[in-house]
Short mmCIF file of C-alpha atoms and ligand atoms in Angstrom, two decimals:
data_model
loop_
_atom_site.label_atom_id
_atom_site.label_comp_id
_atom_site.label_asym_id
_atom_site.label_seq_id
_atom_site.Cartn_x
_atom_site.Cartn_y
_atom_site.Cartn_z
CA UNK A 1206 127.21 97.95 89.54
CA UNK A 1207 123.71 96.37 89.35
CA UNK A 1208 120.88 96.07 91.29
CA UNK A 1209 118.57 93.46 90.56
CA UNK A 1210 114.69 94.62 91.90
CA UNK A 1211 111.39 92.46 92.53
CA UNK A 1212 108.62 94.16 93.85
CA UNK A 1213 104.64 93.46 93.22
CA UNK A 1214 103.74 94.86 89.43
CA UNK A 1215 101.66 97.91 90.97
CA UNK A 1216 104.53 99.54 92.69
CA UNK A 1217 107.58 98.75 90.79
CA UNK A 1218 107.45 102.00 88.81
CA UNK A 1219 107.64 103.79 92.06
CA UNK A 1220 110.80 101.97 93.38
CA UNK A 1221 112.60 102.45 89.91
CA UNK A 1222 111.85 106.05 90.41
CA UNK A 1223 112.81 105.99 93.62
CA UNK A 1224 115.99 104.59 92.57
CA UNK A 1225 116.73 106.71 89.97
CA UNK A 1226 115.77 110.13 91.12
CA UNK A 1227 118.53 109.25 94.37
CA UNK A 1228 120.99 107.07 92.59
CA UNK A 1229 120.67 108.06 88.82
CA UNK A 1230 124.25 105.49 87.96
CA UNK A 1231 122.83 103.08 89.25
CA UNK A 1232 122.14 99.60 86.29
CA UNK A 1233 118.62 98.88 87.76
CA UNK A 1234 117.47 95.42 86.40
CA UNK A 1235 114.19 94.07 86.64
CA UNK A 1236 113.36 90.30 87.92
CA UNK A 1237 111.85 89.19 84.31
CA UNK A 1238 114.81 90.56 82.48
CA UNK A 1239 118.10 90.46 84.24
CA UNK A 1240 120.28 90.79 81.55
CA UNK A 1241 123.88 89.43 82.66
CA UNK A 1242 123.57 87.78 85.75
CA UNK A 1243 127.45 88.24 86.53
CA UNK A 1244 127.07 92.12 86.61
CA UNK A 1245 124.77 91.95 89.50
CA UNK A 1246 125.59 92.69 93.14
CA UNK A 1247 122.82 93.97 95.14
CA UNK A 1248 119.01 92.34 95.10
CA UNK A 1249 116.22 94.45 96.53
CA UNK A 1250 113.45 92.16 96.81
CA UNK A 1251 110.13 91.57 97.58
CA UNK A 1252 108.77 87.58 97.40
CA UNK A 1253 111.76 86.25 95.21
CA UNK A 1254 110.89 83.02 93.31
CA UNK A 1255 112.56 80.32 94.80
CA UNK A 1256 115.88 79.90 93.91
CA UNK A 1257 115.44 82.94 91.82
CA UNK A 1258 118.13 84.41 93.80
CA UNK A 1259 120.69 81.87 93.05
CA UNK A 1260 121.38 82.61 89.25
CA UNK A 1261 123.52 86.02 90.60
CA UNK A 1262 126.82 84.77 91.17
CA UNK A 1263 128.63 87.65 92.28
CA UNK A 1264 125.74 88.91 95.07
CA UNK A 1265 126.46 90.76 97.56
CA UNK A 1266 123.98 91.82 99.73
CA UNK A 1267 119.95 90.76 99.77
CA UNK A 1268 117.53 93.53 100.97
CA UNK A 1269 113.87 92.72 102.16
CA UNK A 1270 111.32 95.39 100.51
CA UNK A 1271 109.87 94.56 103.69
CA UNK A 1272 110.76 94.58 107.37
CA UNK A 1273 109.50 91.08 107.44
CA UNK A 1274 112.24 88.41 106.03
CA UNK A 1275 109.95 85.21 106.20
CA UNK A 1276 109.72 85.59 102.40
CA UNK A 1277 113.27 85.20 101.66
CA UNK A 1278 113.97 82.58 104.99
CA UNK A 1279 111.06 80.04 104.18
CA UNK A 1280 112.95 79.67 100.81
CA UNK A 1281 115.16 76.50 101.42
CA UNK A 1282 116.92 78.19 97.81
CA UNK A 1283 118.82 81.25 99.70
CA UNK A 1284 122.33 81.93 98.73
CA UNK A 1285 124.77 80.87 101.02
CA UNK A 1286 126.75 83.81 102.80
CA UNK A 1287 125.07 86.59 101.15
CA UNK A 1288 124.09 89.15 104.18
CA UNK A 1289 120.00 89.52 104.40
CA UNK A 1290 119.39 93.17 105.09
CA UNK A 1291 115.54 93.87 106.51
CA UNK A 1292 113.81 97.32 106.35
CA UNK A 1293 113.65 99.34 109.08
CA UNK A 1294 112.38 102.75 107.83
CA UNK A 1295 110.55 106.02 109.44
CA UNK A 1296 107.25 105.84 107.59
CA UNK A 1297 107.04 102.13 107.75
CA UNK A 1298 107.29 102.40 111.09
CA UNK A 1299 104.78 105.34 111.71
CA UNK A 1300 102.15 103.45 109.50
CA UNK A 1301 102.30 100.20 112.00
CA UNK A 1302 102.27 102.74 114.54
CA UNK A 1303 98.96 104.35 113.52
CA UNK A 1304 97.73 101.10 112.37
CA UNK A 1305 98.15 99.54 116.20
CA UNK A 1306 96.94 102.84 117.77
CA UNK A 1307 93.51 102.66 115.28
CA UNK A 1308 92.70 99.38 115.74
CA UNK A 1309 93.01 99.57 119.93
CA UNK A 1310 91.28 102.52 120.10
CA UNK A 1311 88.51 100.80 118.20
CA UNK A 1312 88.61 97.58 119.95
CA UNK A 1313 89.26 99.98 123.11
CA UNK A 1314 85.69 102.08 122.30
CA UNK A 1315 84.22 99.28 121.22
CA UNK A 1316 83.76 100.83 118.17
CA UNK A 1317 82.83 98.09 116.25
CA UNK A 1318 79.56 97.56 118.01
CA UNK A 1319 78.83 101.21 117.98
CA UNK A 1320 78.89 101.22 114.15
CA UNK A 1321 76.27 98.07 113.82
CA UNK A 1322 74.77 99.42 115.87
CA UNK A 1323 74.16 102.51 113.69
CA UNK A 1324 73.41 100.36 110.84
CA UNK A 1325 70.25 98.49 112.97
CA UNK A 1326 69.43 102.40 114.15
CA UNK A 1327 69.83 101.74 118.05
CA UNK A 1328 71.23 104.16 120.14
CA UNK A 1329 72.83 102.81 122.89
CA UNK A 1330 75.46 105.01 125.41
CA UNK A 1331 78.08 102.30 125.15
CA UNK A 1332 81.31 103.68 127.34
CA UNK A 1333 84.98 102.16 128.01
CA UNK A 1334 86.96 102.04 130.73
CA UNK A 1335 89.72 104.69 131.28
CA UNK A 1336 92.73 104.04 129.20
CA UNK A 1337 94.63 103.72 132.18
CA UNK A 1338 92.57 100.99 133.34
CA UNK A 1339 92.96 99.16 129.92
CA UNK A 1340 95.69 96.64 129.52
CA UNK A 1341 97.54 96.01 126.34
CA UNK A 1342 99.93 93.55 125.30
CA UNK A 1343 102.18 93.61 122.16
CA UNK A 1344 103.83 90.74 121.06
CA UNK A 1345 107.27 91.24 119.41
CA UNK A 1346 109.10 95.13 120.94
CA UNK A 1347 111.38 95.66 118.24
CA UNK A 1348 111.45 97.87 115.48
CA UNK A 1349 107.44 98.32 115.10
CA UNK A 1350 106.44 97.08 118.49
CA UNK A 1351 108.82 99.26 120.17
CA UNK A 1352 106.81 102.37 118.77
CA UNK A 1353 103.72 101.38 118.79
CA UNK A 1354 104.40 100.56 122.58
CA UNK A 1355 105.57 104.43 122.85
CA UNK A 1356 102.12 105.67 121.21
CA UNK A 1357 100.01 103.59 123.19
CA UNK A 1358 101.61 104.61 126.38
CA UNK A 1359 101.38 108.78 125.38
CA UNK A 1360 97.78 108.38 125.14
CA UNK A 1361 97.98 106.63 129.28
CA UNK A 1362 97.16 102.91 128.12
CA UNK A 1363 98.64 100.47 130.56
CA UNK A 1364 101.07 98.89 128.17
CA UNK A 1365 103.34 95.77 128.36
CA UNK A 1366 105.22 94.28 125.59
CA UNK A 1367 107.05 90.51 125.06
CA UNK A 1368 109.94 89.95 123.71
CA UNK A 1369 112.85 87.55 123.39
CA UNK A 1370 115.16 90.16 125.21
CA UNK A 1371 114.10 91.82 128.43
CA UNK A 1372 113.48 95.62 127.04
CA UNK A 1373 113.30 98.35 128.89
CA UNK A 1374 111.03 100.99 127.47
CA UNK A 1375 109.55 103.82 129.80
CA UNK A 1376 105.98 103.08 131.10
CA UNK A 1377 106.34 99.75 129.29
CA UNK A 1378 106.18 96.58 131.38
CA UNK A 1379 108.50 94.41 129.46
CA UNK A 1380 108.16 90.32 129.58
CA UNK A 1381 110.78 88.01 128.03
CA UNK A 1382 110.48 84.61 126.85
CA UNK A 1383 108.82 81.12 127.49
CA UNK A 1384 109.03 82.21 131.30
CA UNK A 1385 107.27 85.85 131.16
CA UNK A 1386 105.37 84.96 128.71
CA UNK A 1387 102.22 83.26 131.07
CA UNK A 1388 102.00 86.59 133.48
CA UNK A 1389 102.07 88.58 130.33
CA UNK A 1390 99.13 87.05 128.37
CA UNK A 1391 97.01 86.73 131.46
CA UNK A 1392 97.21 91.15 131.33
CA UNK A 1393 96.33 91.51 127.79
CA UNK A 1394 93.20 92.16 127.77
CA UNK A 1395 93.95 93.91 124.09
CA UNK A 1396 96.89 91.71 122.21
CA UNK A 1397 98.81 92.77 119.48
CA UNK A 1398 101.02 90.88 117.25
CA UNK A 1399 104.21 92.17 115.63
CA UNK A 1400 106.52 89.26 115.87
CA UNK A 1401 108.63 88.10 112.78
CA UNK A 1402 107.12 84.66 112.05
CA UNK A 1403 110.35 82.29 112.54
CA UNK A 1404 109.72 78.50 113.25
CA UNK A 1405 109.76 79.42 117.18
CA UNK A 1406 106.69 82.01 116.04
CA UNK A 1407 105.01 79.77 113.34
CA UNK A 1408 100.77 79.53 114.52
CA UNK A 1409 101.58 80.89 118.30
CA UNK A 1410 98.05 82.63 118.09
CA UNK A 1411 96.11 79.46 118.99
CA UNK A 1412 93.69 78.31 121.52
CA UNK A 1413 96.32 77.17 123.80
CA UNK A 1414 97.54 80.92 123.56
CA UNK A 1415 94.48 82.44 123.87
CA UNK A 1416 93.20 80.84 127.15
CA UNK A 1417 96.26 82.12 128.91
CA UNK A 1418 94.08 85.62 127.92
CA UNK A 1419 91.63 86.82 130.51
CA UNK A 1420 88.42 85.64 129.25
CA UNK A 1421 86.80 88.13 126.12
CA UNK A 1422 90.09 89.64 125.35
CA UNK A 1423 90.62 90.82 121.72
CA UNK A 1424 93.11 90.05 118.66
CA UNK A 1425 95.03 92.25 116.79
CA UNK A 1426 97.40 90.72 114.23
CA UNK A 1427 99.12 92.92 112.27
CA UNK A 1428 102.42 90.63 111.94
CA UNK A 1429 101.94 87.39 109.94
CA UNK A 1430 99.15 85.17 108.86
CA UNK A 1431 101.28 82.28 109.49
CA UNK A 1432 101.34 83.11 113.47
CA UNK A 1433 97.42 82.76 113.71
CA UNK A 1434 95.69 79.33 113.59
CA UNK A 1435 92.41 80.51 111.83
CA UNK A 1436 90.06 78.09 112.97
CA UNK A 1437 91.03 78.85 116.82
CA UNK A 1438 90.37 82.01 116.19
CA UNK A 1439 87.22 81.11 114.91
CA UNK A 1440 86.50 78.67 117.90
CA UNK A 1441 87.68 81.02 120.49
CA UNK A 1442 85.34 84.30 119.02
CA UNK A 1443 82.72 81.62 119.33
CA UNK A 1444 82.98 80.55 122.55
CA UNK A 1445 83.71 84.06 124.18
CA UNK A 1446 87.18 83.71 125.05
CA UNK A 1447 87.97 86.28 122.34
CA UNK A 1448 85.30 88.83 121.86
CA UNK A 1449 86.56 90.25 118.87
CA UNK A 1450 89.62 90.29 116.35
CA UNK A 1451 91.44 92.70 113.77
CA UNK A 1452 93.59 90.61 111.11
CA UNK A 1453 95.89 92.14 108.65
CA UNK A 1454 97.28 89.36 107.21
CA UNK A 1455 96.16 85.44 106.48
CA UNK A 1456 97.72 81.93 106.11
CA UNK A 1457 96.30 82.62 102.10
CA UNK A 1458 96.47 86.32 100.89
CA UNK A 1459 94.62 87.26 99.11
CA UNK A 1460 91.73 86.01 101.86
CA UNK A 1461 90.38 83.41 99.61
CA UNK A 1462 86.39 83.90 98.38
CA UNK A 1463 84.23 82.72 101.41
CA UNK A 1464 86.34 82.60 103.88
CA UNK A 1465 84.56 82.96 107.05
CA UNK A 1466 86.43 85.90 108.49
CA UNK A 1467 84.94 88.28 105.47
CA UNK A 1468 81.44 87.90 107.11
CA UNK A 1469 82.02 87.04 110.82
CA UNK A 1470 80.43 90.29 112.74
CA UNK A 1471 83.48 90.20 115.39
CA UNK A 1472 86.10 89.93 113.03
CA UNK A 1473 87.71 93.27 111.00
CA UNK A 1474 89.70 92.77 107.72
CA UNK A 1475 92.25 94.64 106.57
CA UNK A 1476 94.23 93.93 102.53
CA UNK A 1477 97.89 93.40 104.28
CA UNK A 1478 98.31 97.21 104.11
CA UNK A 1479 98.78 97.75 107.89
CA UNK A 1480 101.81 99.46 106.69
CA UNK A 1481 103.89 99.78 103.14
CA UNK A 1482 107.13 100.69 103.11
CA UNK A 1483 107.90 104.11 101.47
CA UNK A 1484 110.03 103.83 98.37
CA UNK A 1485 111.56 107.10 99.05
CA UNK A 1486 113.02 106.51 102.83
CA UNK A 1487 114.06 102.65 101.98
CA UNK A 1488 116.13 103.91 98.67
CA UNK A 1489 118.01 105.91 101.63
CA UNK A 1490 118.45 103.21 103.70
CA UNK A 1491 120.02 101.19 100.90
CA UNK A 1492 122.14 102.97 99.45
CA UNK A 1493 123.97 103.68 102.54
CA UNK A 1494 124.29 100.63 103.27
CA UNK A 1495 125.58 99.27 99.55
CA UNK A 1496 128.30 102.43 100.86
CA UNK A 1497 129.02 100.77 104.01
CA UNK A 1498 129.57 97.64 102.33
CA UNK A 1499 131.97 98.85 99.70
CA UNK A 1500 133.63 100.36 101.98
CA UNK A 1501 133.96 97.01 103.86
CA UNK A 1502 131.89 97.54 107.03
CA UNK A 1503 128.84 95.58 107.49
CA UNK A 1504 125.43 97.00 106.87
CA UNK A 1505 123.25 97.92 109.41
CA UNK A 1506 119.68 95.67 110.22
CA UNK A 1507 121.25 92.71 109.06
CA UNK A 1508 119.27 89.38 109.88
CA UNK A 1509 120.96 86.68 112.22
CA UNK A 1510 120.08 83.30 109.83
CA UNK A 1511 119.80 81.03 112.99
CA UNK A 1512 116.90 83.76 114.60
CA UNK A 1513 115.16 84.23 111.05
CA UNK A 1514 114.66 87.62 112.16
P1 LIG B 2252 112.05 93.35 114.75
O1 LIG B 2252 112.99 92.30 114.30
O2 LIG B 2252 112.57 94.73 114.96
O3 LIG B 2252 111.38 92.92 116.14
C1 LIG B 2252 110.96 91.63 116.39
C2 LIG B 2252 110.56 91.52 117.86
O4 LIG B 2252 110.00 90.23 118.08
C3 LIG B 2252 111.75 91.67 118.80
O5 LIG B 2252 111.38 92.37 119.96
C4 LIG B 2252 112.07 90.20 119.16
O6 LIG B 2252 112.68 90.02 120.43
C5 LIG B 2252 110.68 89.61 119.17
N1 LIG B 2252 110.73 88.16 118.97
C6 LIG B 2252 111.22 87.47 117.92
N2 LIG B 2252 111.11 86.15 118.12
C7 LIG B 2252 110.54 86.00 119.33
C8 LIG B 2252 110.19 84.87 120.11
N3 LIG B 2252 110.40 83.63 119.68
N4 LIG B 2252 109.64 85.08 121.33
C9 LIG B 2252 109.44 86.35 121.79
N5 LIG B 2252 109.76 87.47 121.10
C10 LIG B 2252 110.30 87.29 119.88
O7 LIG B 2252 110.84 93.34 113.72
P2 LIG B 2252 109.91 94.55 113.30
O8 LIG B 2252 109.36 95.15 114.53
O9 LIG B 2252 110.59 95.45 112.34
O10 LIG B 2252 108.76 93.79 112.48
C11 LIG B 2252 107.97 92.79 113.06
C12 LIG B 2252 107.13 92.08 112.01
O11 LIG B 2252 106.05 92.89 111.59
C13 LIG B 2252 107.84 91.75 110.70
O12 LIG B 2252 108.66 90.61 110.84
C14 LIG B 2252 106.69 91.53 109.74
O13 LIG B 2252 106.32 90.18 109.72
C15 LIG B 2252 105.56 92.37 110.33
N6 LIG B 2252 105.19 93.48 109.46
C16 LIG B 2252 103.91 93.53 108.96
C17 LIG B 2252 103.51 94.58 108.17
C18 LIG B 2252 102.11 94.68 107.67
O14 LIG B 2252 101.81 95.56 106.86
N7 LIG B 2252 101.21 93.84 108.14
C19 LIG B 2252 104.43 95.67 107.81
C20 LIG B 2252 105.73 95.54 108.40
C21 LIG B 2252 106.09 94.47 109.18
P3 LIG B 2252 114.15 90.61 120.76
O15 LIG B 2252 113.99 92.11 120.73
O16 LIG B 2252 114.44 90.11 122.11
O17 LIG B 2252 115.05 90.12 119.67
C1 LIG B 2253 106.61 93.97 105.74
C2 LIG B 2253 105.22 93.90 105.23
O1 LIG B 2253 107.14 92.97 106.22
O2 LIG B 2253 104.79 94.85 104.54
O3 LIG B 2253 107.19 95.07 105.66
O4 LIG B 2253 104.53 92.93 105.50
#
């Protein structure tokens, strides 16, 4: 059996290792030399090439590096009926956790003001509101949502999430669909974005979005660059109707030279490394599920096509 893996340059020596300290049998192939196509049943992939996917004949399963699957379902080149398997792994998870519970705590403290204004040398007693007082919205309550709804709501934020599906999370107020999704917005005074991006997701952060938000409500988008339309964000920080925004990832990654978010003083940037999954726990995950499957039973977190997610 062969798996055939495709992973950014800088960490595919740690998934081979991965691989082979857990599976040591196992033919690993690389994307720039395959070898024979026919011997190869399992991708694990990260950004295929278009079409690349299609020169395996006998493939049997397709797993996401990620927990995100956009890079495999924007490719019009996917293999029919070959099951898409996405990530869902502990420390993957706990990274988007603490990445969610950083950046509203900041946006919470206002923490971004406090540190300019260290760097202009003014002391002023800034304070918050209560946690309980502040209201924060996540977008998307699945795997990553889900937990970082959990977090926020052991440290006493007042926490709603939206979702397709009505949830039901404890302390979570849960809104579902086009129908919950006005009264949920016009709570989140702190928004958070962990949807897939699907076509029914594609640019939803945009001004019509954001003035359902009470006025001077902040942006955290930790999900996909393709949800946000970057110059409403732009428009909205400058007319007040968001006072400030964290973004993770970008309609071009990397953030191209001179973009205008890499200077704006309301906007915080972080390189697309909200969370990475580990090599270690998704080598588990995979290889039971290449079991299940040669056993005959489905694997598990496999991706509905007609969702996307
Ligand atoms: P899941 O599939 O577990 O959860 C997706 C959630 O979004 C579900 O609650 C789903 O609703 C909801 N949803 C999907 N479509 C809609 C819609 N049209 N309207 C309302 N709600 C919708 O995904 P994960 O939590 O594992 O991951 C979420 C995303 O996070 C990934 O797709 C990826 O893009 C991003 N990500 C980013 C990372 C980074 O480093 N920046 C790292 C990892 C992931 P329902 O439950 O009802 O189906
Ligand atoms: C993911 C990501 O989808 O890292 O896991 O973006």
């Amino acid at each position: 059996m062969a798996l055939i893996l495709r992973t950014d340059a800088s960490r595919a020596a740690a998934w081979r290792e991965a691989i082979r300290r857990q599976a040591p049998d196992i033919d690993i192939r690389m994307w720039d030399a395959p070898g024979d196509v026919a011997d190869i049943e399992f991708a694990l992939v990260w950004k295929p090439a278009r079409g690349g996917l299609r020169a395996f004949p006998n493939l049997r399963a397709i797993f996401s590096i990620g927990a995100g699957v956009d890079h495999l379902f924007t490719n019009p080149d996917l293999p029919e009926g070959v099951p898409v398997v996405r990530m869902v792994e502990a420390e993957l998870t706990r990274g988007m956790t603490e990445y969610a519970v950083l950046h509203v705590l900041r946006h919470h403290r206002r923490q971004r003001e406090i540190e300019a204004n260290q760097r202009a040398e003014i002391w002023d007693v800034i304070e918050a509101p209560t946690a309980p007082s502040r209201r924060v919205g996540i977008m998307g309550l699945g795997e990553l949502g889900a937990a970082a709804a959990r977090a926020l709501t052991a440290l006493e934020f007042d926490v709603a999430g939206w979702s397709r599906s009505p949830k039901e999370i404890p302390g979570v107020e849960s809104f579902h669909g086009d129908f919950g999704m006005d009264a949920f917005l016009a709570r989140s005074e702190i928004l958070v974005c962990l949807l897939p991006l699907t076509a029914a997701t594609e640019g939803i952060l945009n001004t019509e979005l954001f003035s359902r938000l009470p006025k001077g409500a902040s942006l955290i988008n930790a999900a996909r660059g393709g949800h946000q339309v970057e110059e409403d964000i732009l428009a909205a920080l400058e007319s007040g109707q968001l006072s400030e925004a964290t973004l993770d990832v970008f309609r071009e990654e990397p953030l191209p030279a001179g973009h205008p978010f890499w200077r704006h003083p309301r906007v915080t940037i972080t390189p697309h490394n909200a969370s990475l999954t580990d090599p270690d726990g998704a080598v588990r995950q995979v290889l039971a599920n290449i079991e299940r499957i040669r056993r005959g039973e489905p694997p598990t977190n496999i991706v509905d096509p007609e969702a996307g997610y």
